């Protein structure tokens, strides 16, 4: 054994958790060794259970058994190390202020390593050796060094406090049990110590669970903040997009107003330029005639003057400019009309942008919806994936269960909702008639009933190819700019809101507000009659492609 121990190094006897020589070493399934107390505390604090060295995870907490062989080797190594250390400089082991000194040392008091509850003395490494090697002393109870061992003696009987009175909840000696604590519930200190230690372990475990719960709560709060930050960034982005578009519209309208005013001014200037040019031409002609008249008036040639007088005395042909005016263009009302037109444009554009932003928000509540064949009318044909339904004219032989709709050509989704928000989209392309919406669970499935919120139905329909209605009581005729090819259905259970959207146009079709939901809600689909193939296209539950 001594030969083998010489080949072993200190690192082989160190626990990787406490970095000290093994105390009650245990091996875990992956093969690594630790102090029993160290690995127990680690697993009490951390879940899942894993090896601190190789990080192997164990589904169930392994049972721990002390490895006696490694324990004995570690004890021998510790003893050998202690003997080696004791032969080194004793000054390094001298007790410092606050440390427990050895009661046996004379001269310089060395630092005590252990205190003996039987001897009521503390020992340094050297003076502790008999307690580690002598069979009689080995049975003494050693503890970490403590001062004032006399406090562990009964003040009244000067005996060791080695018992615990459960009745009075105090430590007592042997004489106390036959005198002051006679007939009390008294147990050895170790027995109550083990119980209290178990309670402390349980308390520690509960505290660790509380810590873990609070750590999880911190993660939850941080995650909520992250989600909030993402939502805030998206809202800012959407807001900037909306206001940028509105700003561009204002700038375009301003530019158009300026261009209109400038164009009016250009026309006025062009008209004035024409008049001025014509007047300057007449002035030029008049100046020429004036020169000729002056020259003739100074002529001494009687014949020439008389012959030319008739021609030069008559004024040249000119325009009568008396009634000619250049009137400044009228700008009255031009700014007001431009602002009114801008207001109308902005109103339409803002409504469209806000609807687009609203649609983007509700699309975040998208859910996966599939059709429930147990609710389908016997004449309906469902696709294998439960995403399409159409009317088949031929009645199938199906069980008449309580969930099935008959005689109405209706099918519900498998999914139901009793809280929160949900959204899904349905392709209605190439159909001439359809009905979509949500219904409460208790809707009458065996009779025809008026489709209205009073009867637990919130829906819209298409009839006669272009007649859209919201099925309120009475129904509301809807005026749509285009025929929807994809209809989005959004429900906010707590807010009592059911909204329908034209997904491709990013336009709101209709909203039921102020609804009072008290039951589960199911998505409702009615592809309507085949109409000789005219309405043969299916209703298709489409994947949600988030609006850009």
PDB file of N, CA and C in Angstrom, residues 476-511:
ATOM      1  N   UNK A 476     -76.418  43.621 -42.204  1.00  0.00           N
ATOM      2  CA  UNK A 476     -75.893  44.876 -42.751  1.00  0.00           C
ATOM      3  C   UNK A 476     -75.268  44.596 -44.106  1.00  0.00           C
ATOM      4  N   UNK A 477     -75.733  45.311 -45.146  1.00  0.00           N
ATOM      5  CA  UNK A 477     -75.168  45.167 -46.484  1.00  0.00           C
ATOM      6  C   UNK A 477     -73.806  45.850 -46.523  1.00  0.00           C
ATOM      7  N   UNK A 478     -72.806  45.143 -47.022  1.00  0.00           N
ATOM      8  CA  UNK A 478     -71.438  45.668 -47.036  1.00  0.00           C
ATOM      9  C   UNK A 478     -71.070  46.154 -48.426  1.00  0.00           C
ATOM     10  N   UNK A 479     -70.441  47.319 -48.492  1.00  0.00           N
ATOM     11  CA  UNK A 479     -69.995  47.877 -49.768  1.00  0.00           C
ATOM     12  C   UNK A 479     -68.485  47.718 -49.842  1.00  0.00           C
ATOM     13  N   UNK A 480     -68.027  46.783 -50.658  1.00  0.00           N
ATOM     14  CA  UNK A 480     -66.601  46.494 -50.782  1.00  0.00           C
ATOM     15  C   UNK A 480     -66.067  46.984 -52.116  1.00  0.00           C
ATOM     16  N   UNK A 481     -64.858  47.544 -52.110  1.00  0.00           N
ATOM     17  CA  UNK A 481     -64.274  48.061 -53.341  1.00  0.00           C
ATOM     18  C   UNK A 481     -63.813  46.941 -54.265  1.00  0.00           C
ATOM     19  N   UNK A 482     -63.484  45.808 -53.686  1.00  0.00           N
ATOM     20  CA  UNK A 482     -63.045  44.664 -54.488  1.00  0.00           C
ATOM     21  C   UNK A 482     -63.540  43.393 -53.826  1.00  0.00           C
ATOM     22  N   UNK A 483     -63.605  42.332 -54.615  1.00  0.00           N
ATOM     23  CA  UNK A 483     -64.049  41.042 -54.084  1.00  0.00           C
ATOM     24  C   UNK A 483     -62.880  40.336 -53.397  1.00  0.00           C
ATOM     25  N   UNK A 484     -62.989  40.044 -52.107  1.00  0.00           N
ATOM     26  CA  UNK A 484     -61.888  39.378 -51.400  1.00  0.00           C
ATOM     27  C   UNK A 484     -61.616  37.981 -51.965  1.00  0.00           C
ATOM     28  N   UNK A 485     -60.345  37.646 -52.035  1.00  0.00           N
ATOM     29  CA  UNK A 485     -59.952  36.284 -52.414  1.00  0.00           C
ATOM     30  C   UNK A 485     -59.456  35.500 -51.196  1.00  0.00           C
ATOM     31  N   UNK A 486     -58.995  36.238 -50.191  1.00  0.00           N
ATOM     32  CA  UNK A 486     -58.627  35.624 -48.912  1.00  0.00           C
ATOM     33  C   UNK A 486     -59.250  36.451 -47.802  1.00  0.00           C
ATOM     34  N   UNK A 487     -59.957  35.767 -46.902  1.00  0.00           N
ATOM     35  CA  UNK A 487     -60.612  36.443 -45.784  1.00  0.00           C
ATOM     36  C   UNK A 487     -59.891  36.058 -44.500  1.00  0.00           C
ATOM     37  N   UNK A 488     -59.460  37.067 -43.734  1.00  0.00           N
ATOM     38  CA  UNK A 488     -58.842  36.829 -42.435  1.00  0.00           C
ATOM     39  C   UNK A 488     -59.878  36.990 -41.337  1.00  0.00           C
ATOM     40  N   UNK A 489     -59.895  36.072 -40.376  1.00  0.00           N
ATOM     41  CA  UNK A 489     -60.842  36.117 -39.257  1.00  0.00           C
ATOM     42  C   UNK A 489     -60.041  36.257 -37.969  1.00  0.00           C
ATOM     43  N   UNK A 490     -60.336  37.309 -37.201  1.00  0.00           N
ATOM     44  CA  UNK A 490     -59.621  37.579 -35.951  1.00  0.00           C
ATOM     45  C   UNK A 490     -60.613  37.682 -34.803  1.00  0.00           C
ATOM     46  N   UNK A 491     -60.277  37.046 -33.665  1.00  0.00           N
ATOM     47  CA  UNK A 491     -61.141  37.088 -32.481  1.00  0.00           C
ATOM     48  C   UNK A 491     -60.299  37.451 -31.266  1.00  0.00           C
ATOM     49  N   UNK A 492     -60.770  38.429 -30.510  1.00  0.00           N
ATOM     50  CA  UNK A 492     -60.204  38.757 -29.199  1.00  0.00           C
ATOM     51  C   UNK A 492     -61.276  38.412 -28.172  1.00  0.00           C
ATOM     52  N   UNK A 493     -61.094  37.274 -27.499  1.00  0.00           N
ATOM     53  CA  UNK A 493     -62.139  36.732 -26.626  1.00  0.00           C
ATOM     54  C   UNK A 493     -62.470  37.701 -25.499  1.00  0.00           C
ATOM     55  N   UNK A 494     -61.433  38.204 -24.811  1.00  0.00           N
ATOM     56  CA  UNK A 494     -61.678  39.081 -23.663  1.00  0.00           C
ATOM     57  C   UNK A 494     -62.269  40.425 -24.082  1.00  0.00           C
ATOM     58  N   UNK A 495     -61.855  40.948 -25.244  1.00  0.00           N
ATOM     59  CA  UNK A 495     -62.356  42.235 -25.710  1.00  0.00           C
ATOM     60  C   UNK A 495     -63.730  42.119 -26.377  1.00  0.00           C
ATOM     61  N   UNK A 496     -64.178  40.888 -26.640  1.00  0.00           N
ATOM     62  CA  UNK A 496     -65.483  40.713 -27.299  1.00  0.00           C
ATOM     63  C   UNK A 496     -65.466  41.253 -28.709  1.00  0.00           C
ATOM     64  N   UNK A 497     -64.429  40.897 -29.489  1.00  0.00           N
ATOM     65  CA  UNK A 497     -64.240  41.443 -30.836  1.00  0.00           C
ATOM     66  C   UNK A 497     -64.103  40.321 -31.855  1.00  0.00           C
ATOM     67  N   UNK A 498     -64.836  40.445 -32.970  1.00  0.00           N
ATOM     68  CA  UNK A 498     -64.694  39.532 -34.113  1.00  0.00           C
ATOM     69  C   UNK A 498     -64.548  40.405 -35.356  1.00  0.00           C
ATOM     70  N   UNK A 499     -63.404  40.313 -36.037  1.00  0.00           N
ATOM     71  CA  UNK A 499     -63.140  41.160 -37.211  1.00  0.00           C
ATOM     72  C   UNK A 499     -62.829  40.302 -38.419  1.00  0.00           C
ATOM     73  N   UNK A 500     -63.263  40.794 -39.596  1.00  0.00           N
ATOM     74  CA  UNK A 500     -63.010  40.123 -40.867  1.00  0.00           C
ATOM     75  C   UNK A 500     -62.216  41.069 -41.770  1.00  0.00           C
ATOM     76  N   UNK A 501     -61.186  40.532 -42.441  1.00  0.00           N
ATOM     77  CA  UNK A 501     -60.308  41.346 -43.270  1.00  0.00           C
ATOM     78  C   UNK A 501     -60.227  40.789 -44.687  1.00  0.00           C
ATOM     79  N   UNK A 502     -60.119  41.724 -45.671  1.00  0.00           N
ATOM     80  CA  UNK A 502     -59.705  41.362 -47.024  1.00  0.00           C
ATOM     81  C   UNK A 502     -58.183  41.374 -46.979  1.00  0.00           C
ATOM     82  N   UNK A 503     -57.567  40.189 -46.927  1.00  0.00           N
ATOM     83  CA  UNK A 503     -56.136  40.097 -46.677  1.00  0.00           C
ATOM     84  C   UNK A 503     -55.324  40.741 -47.787  1.00  0.00           C
ATOM     85  N   UNK A 504     -55.655  40.462 -49.045  1.00  0.00           N
ATOM     86  CA  UNK A 504     -54.854  40.977 -50.158  1.00  0.00           C
ATOM     87  C   UNK A 504     -54.966  42.494 -50.280  1.00  0.00           C
ATOM     88  N   UNK A 505     -56.141  43.041 -49.998  1.00  0.00           N
ATOM     89  CA  UNK A 505     -56.323  44.493 -50.061  1.00  0.00           C
ATOM     90  C   UNK A 505     -55.940  45.165 -48.752  1.00  0.00           C
ATOM     91  N   UNK A 506     -55.609  44.363 -47.724  1.00  0.00           N
ATOM     92  CA  UNK A 506     -55.300  44.893 -46.381  1.00  0.00           C
ATOM     93  C   UNK A 506     -56.390  45.852 -45.927  1.00  0.00           C
ATOM     94  N   UNK A 507     -57.641  45.398 -46.072  1.00  0.00           N
ATOM     95  CA  UNK A 507     -58.786  46.250 -45.737  1.00  0.00           C
ATOM     96  C   UNK A 507     -59.694  45.536 -44.746  1.00  0.00           C
ATOM     97  N   UNK A 508     -60.259  46.309 -43.819  1.00  0.00           N
ATOM     98  CA  UNK A 508     -61.215  45.759 -42.866  1.00  0.00           C
ATOM     99  C   UNK A 508     -62.571  45.610 -43.552  1.00  0.00           C
ATOM    100  N   UNK A 509     -63.141  44.411 -43.468  1.00  0.00           N
ATOM    101  CA  UNK A 509     -64.465  44.175 -44.071  1.00  0.00           C
ATOM    102  C   UNK A 509     -65.558  44.549 -43.080  1.00  0.00           C
ATOM    103  N   UNK A 510     -65.465  44.008 -41.859  1.00  0.00           N
ATOM    104  CA  UNK A 510     -66.494  44.305 -40.847  1.00  0.00           C
ATOM    105  C   UNK A 510     -65.991  43.819 -39.485  1.00  0.00           C
ATOM    106  N   UNK A 511     -66.440  44.489 -38.411  1.00  0.00           N
ATOM    107  CA  UNK A 511     -66.104  44.079 -37.043  1.00  0.00           C
ATOM    108  C   UNK A 511     -67.364  43.996 -36.191  1.00  0.00           C
TER     109      UNK A 511
END
